[in-house]
C-alpha positions in Angstrom: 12.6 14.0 14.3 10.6 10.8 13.8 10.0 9.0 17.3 10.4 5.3 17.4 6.8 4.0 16.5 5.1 7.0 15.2 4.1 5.1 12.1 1.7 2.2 12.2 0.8 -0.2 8.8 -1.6 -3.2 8.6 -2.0 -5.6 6.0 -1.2 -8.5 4.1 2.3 -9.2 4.2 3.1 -11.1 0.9 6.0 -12.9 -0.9 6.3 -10.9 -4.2 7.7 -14.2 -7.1 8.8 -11.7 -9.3 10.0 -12.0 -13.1 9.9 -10.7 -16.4 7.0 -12.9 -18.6 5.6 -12.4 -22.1 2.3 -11.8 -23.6 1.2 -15.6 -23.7 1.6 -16.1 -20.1 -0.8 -13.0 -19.5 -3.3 -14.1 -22.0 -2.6 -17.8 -20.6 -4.1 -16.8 -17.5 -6.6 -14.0 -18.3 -3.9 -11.0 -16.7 -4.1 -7.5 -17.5 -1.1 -4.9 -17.3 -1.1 -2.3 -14.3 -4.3 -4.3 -12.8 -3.7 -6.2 -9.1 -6.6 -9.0 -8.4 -6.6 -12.2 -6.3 -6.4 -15.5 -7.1 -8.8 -17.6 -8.2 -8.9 -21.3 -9.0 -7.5 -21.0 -12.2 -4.5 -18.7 -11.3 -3.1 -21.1 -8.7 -0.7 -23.0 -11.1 0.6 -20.3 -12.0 3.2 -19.6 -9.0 4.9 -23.1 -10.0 5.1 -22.5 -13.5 6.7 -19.0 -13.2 9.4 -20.4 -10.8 10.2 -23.3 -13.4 9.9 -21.2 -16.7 11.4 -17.7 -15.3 14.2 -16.7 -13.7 12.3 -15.2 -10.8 13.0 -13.2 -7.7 11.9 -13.4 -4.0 11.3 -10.0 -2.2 9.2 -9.5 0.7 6.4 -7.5 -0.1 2.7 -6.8 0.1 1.1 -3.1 -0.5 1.3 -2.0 3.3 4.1 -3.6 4.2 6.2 -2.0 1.0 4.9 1.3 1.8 6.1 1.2 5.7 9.6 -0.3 4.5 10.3 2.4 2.1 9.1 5.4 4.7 11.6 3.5 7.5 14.3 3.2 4.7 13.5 7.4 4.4 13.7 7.8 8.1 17.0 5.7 9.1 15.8 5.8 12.2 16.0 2.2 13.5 11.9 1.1 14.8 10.0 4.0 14.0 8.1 2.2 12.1 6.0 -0.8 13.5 3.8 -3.0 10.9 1.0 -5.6 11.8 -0.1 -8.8 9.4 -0.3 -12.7 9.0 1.9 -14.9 8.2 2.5 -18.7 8.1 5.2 -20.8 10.0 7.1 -22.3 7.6 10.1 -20.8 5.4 8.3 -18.0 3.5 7.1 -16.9 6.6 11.0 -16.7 8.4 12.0 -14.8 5.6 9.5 -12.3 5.5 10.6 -11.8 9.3 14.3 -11.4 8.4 13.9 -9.2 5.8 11.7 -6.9 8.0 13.8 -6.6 10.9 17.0 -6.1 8.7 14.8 -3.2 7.0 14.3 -1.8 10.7 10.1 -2.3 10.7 9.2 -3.6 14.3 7.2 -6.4 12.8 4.1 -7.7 15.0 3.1 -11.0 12.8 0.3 -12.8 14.0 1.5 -16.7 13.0 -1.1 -18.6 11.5 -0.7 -22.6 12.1 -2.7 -24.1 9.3 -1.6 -21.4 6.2 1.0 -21.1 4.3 2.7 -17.3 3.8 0.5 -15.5 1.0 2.3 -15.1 -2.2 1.8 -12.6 -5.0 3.0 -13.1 -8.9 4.9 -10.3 -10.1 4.4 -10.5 -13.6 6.2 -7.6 -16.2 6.0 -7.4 -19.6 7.5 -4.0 -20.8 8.4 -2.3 -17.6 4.8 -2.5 -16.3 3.2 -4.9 -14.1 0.3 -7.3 -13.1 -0.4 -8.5 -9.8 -1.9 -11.9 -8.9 -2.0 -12.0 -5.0 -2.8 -15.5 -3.0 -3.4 -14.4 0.3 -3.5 -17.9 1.6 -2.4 -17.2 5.9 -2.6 -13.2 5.2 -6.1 -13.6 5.1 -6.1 -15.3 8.1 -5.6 -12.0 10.4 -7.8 -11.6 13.5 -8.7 -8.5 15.4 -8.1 -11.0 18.7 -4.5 -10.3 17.8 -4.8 -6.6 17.9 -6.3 -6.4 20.9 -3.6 -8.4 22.6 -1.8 -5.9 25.1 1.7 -6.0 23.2 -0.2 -5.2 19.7 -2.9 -2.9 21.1 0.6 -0.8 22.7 1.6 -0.2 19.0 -1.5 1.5 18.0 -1.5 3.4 21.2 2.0 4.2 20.6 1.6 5.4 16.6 -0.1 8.9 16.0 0.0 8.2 12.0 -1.9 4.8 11.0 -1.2 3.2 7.0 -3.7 1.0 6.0 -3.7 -0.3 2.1 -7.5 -0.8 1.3 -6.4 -4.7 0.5 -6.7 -5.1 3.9 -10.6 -4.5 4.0 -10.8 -8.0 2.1 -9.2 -9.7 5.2 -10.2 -7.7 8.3 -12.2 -4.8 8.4 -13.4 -5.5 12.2 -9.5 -4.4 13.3 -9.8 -1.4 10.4 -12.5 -0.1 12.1 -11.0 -0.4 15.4 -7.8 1.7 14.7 -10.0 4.3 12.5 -11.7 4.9 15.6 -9.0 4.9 18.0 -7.3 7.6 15.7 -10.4 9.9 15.7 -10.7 9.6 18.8 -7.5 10.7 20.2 -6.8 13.3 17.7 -4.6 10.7 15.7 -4.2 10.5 11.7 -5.4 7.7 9.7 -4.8 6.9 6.4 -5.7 4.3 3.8 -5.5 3.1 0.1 -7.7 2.8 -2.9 -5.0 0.1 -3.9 -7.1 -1.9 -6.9 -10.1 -1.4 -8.8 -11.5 -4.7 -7.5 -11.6 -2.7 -3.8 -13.9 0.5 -5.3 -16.2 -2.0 -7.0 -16.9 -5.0 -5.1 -15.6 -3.9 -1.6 -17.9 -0.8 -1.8 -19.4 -0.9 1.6 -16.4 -1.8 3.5 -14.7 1.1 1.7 -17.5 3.4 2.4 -17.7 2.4 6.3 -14.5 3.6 6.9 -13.7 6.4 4.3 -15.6 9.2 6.7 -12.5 8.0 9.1 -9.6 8.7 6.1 -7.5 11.9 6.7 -5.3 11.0 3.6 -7.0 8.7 1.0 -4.2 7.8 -2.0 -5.2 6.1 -4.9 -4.1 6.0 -9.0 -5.9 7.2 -11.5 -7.6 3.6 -12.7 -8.7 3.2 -8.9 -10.4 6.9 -8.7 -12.4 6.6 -12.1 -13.3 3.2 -10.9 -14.4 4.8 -7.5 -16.5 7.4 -9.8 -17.8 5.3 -11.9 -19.2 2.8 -9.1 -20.7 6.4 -7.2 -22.3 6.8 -10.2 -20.1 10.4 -10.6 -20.2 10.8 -14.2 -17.0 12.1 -14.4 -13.5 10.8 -15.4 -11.4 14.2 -14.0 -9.4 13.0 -11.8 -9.1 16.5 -10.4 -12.7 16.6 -10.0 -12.3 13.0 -8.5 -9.7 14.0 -6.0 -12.0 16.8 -5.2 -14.9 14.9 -3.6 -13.0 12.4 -2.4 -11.3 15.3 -0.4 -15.1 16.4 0.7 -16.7 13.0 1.5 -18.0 13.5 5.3 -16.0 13.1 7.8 -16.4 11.3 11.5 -13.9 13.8 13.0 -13.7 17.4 11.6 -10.6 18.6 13.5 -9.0 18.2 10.3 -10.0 18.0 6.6 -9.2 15.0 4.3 -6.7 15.2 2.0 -7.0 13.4 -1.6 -3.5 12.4 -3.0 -3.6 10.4 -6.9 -0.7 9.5 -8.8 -1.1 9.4 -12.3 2.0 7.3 -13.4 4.3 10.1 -15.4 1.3 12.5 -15.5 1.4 14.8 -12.4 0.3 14.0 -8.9 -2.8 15.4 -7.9 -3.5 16.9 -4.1 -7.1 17.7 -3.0 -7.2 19.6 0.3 -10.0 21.9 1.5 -11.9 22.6 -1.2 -8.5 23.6 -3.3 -6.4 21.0 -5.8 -2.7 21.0 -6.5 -0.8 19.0 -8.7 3.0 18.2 -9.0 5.2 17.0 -11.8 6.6 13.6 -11.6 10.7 13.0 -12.2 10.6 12.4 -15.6 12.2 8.8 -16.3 14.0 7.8 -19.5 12.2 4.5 -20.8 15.4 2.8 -21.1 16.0 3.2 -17.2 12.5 1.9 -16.0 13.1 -1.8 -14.6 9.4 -2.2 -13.5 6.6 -0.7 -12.2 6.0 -3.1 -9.2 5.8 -1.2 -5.8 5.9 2.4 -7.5 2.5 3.3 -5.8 3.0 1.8 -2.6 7.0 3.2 -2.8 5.4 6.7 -3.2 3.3 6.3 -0.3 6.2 5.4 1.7 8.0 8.7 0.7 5.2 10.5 1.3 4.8 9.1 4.7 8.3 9.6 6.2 7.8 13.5 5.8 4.1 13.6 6.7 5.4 12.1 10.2 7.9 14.4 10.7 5.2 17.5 10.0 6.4 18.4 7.0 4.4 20.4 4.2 2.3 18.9 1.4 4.8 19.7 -1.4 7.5 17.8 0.5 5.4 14.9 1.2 5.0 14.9 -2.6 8.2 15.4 -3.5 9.7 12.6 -1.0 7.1 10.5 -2.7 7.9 11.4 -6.4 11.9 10.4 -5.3 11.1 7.1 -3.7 8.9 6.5 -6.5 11.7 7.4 -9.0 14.3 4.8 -7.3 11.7 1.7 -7.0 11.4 1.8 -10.5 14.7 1.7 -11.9 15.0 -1.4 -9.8 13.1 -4.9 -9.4 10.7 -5.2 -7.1 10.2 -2.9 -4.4 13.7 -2.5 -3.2 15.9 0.6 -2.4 19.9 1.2 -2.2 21.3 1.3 1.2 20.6 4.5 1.9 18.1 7.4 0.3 19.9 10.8 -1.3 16.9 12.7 -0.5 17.5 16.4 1.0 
């Protein structure tokens, strides 16, 4: 059984304004499918204009934060999941904190005065989907929070750590501090390839703290991305997974463990030296809603076994199922309770 706080996520919690588009919006604003950037100038009118031209939906989100809500929806088990972040005071910000505690999550939000709660366009065309995030107070988080007694005692509390690599954008001071604190006390930390835009132009950051990583996840655009900008000369993700597995290591008491989806291609699992891969549930076309959350929904899965000690496969196969369910619904949101066994 999963303890109350044995799972620990940081990030940028984020109001996902989700709807359906078309292809002129995209090219309107320079978007590609299945890509996740942040905002720039000329993105910014396009939250109002998806609210007024699209009937769009509200759902709390952000990578980290969706990944820690679908592993305590797994779990059922009422705080054993605790998630860190920033948030603005104002009405964004007092939903986020409703829907979190209704979800179970012992949310920690630091409360940022002079920012509004970050936002994050959701736009699908065809099932798949393109993320345009404005951080706005989420990129406001301080490691002075963290190290506050009553957020420190959640990292001293956790023995697994979640961290999307979105977060290294915002805060790699308080990164650094759990990734030590975890190899330290014999503790497992995790993170997230999460976008191309992290391999390439968040290359350092990344590389400071991947010798921490006992489980690195990624997709296949962000591990080719990763290879190309290591100069790798290869686009095998297998081969990919493979030296991301062997990348050094500040604490060898246990070896790194690669993990990369590859949408409806089979997962791929790099452990010592020796790769696995896993067939996805096959979905009928007609049944996928949208793509949104898919990867951080897997992680979330995966999670929620890993914590309870659990072998690889069923870490996988939890993942593949949550996976499975996000999809066939909008955003990243889940049924009452899972049907996993």
């Amino acid at each position: 059984m999963a303890q109350e706080g044995i799972l620990l996520g940081m990030g940028n919690p984020l109001l996902d304004i989700s709807s359906v588009v078309d292809d002129d919006f995209l090219n309107k604003y320079d978007i590609k499918l299945n890509n996740a950037i942040l905002a720039e100038e000329k993105h910014l009118p396009l939250y109002d204009e998806m609210a007024s031209k699209y009937n769009v939906e509200y759902i709390a989100g952000g990578a980290t934060q969706n990944s820690i809500r679908v592993a305590q929806w797994m779990l059922q088990i009422p705080g054993a999941t605790s998630y860190i972040g920033c948030i603005g005071k104002d009405k964004f910000g007092e939903e986020m904190k409703k829907n979190s505690k209704l979800a179970g999550v012992n949310v920690h939000y630091y409360e940022d005065e002079s920012a509004s709660t970050g936002t994050c366009a959701v736009c699908v065309v065809g099932g798949e989907r393109s993320l345009v995030a404005n951080l706005s107070a989420a990129n406001c988080y301080k490691s002075e929070h963290l190290k506050k007694p009553e957020n420190w005692a959640l990292v001293e509390k956790a023995k697994y750590f979640y961290i999307a690599g979105f977060f290294l954008t915002v805060s790699p001071d308080s990164i650094q501090l759990v990734a030590e604190h975890a190899a330290a006390n014999n503790k497992v930390f995790m993170m997230n390839l999460s976008a191309p835009f992290i391999c390439e132009f968040f290359k350092d950051a990344l590389e400071k703290v991947l010798p921490y990583m006992d489980y690195i996840f990624g997709n296949e655009t962000e591990a080719r991305t990763f290879s190309k900008v290591q100069g790798w000369e290869t686009d095998d993700v297998e081969e990919i997974a493979l030296k991301l597995s062997q990348w050094p290591k500040a604490s060898e008491i246990r070896k790194r463990t690669a993990v990369i989806t590859q949408g409806a291609d089979p997962v791929v699992v790099a452990q010592d030296g020796k790769l696995k891969k896993f067939p996805v549930i096959v979905l009928p076309k007609d049944k996928l809603v949208d793509t949104n959350g898919a990867g951080d929904a897997f992680v979330g899965g995966f999670l929620s076994q890993l914590v309870q000690e659990k072998p690889i496969e069923e870490c996988v196969r939890a993942g593949c199922y949550t996976s499975h369910v996000i999809i066939q619904r909008s955003g990243c949101t889940y049924p009452e309770k899972p049907e996993f066994n």
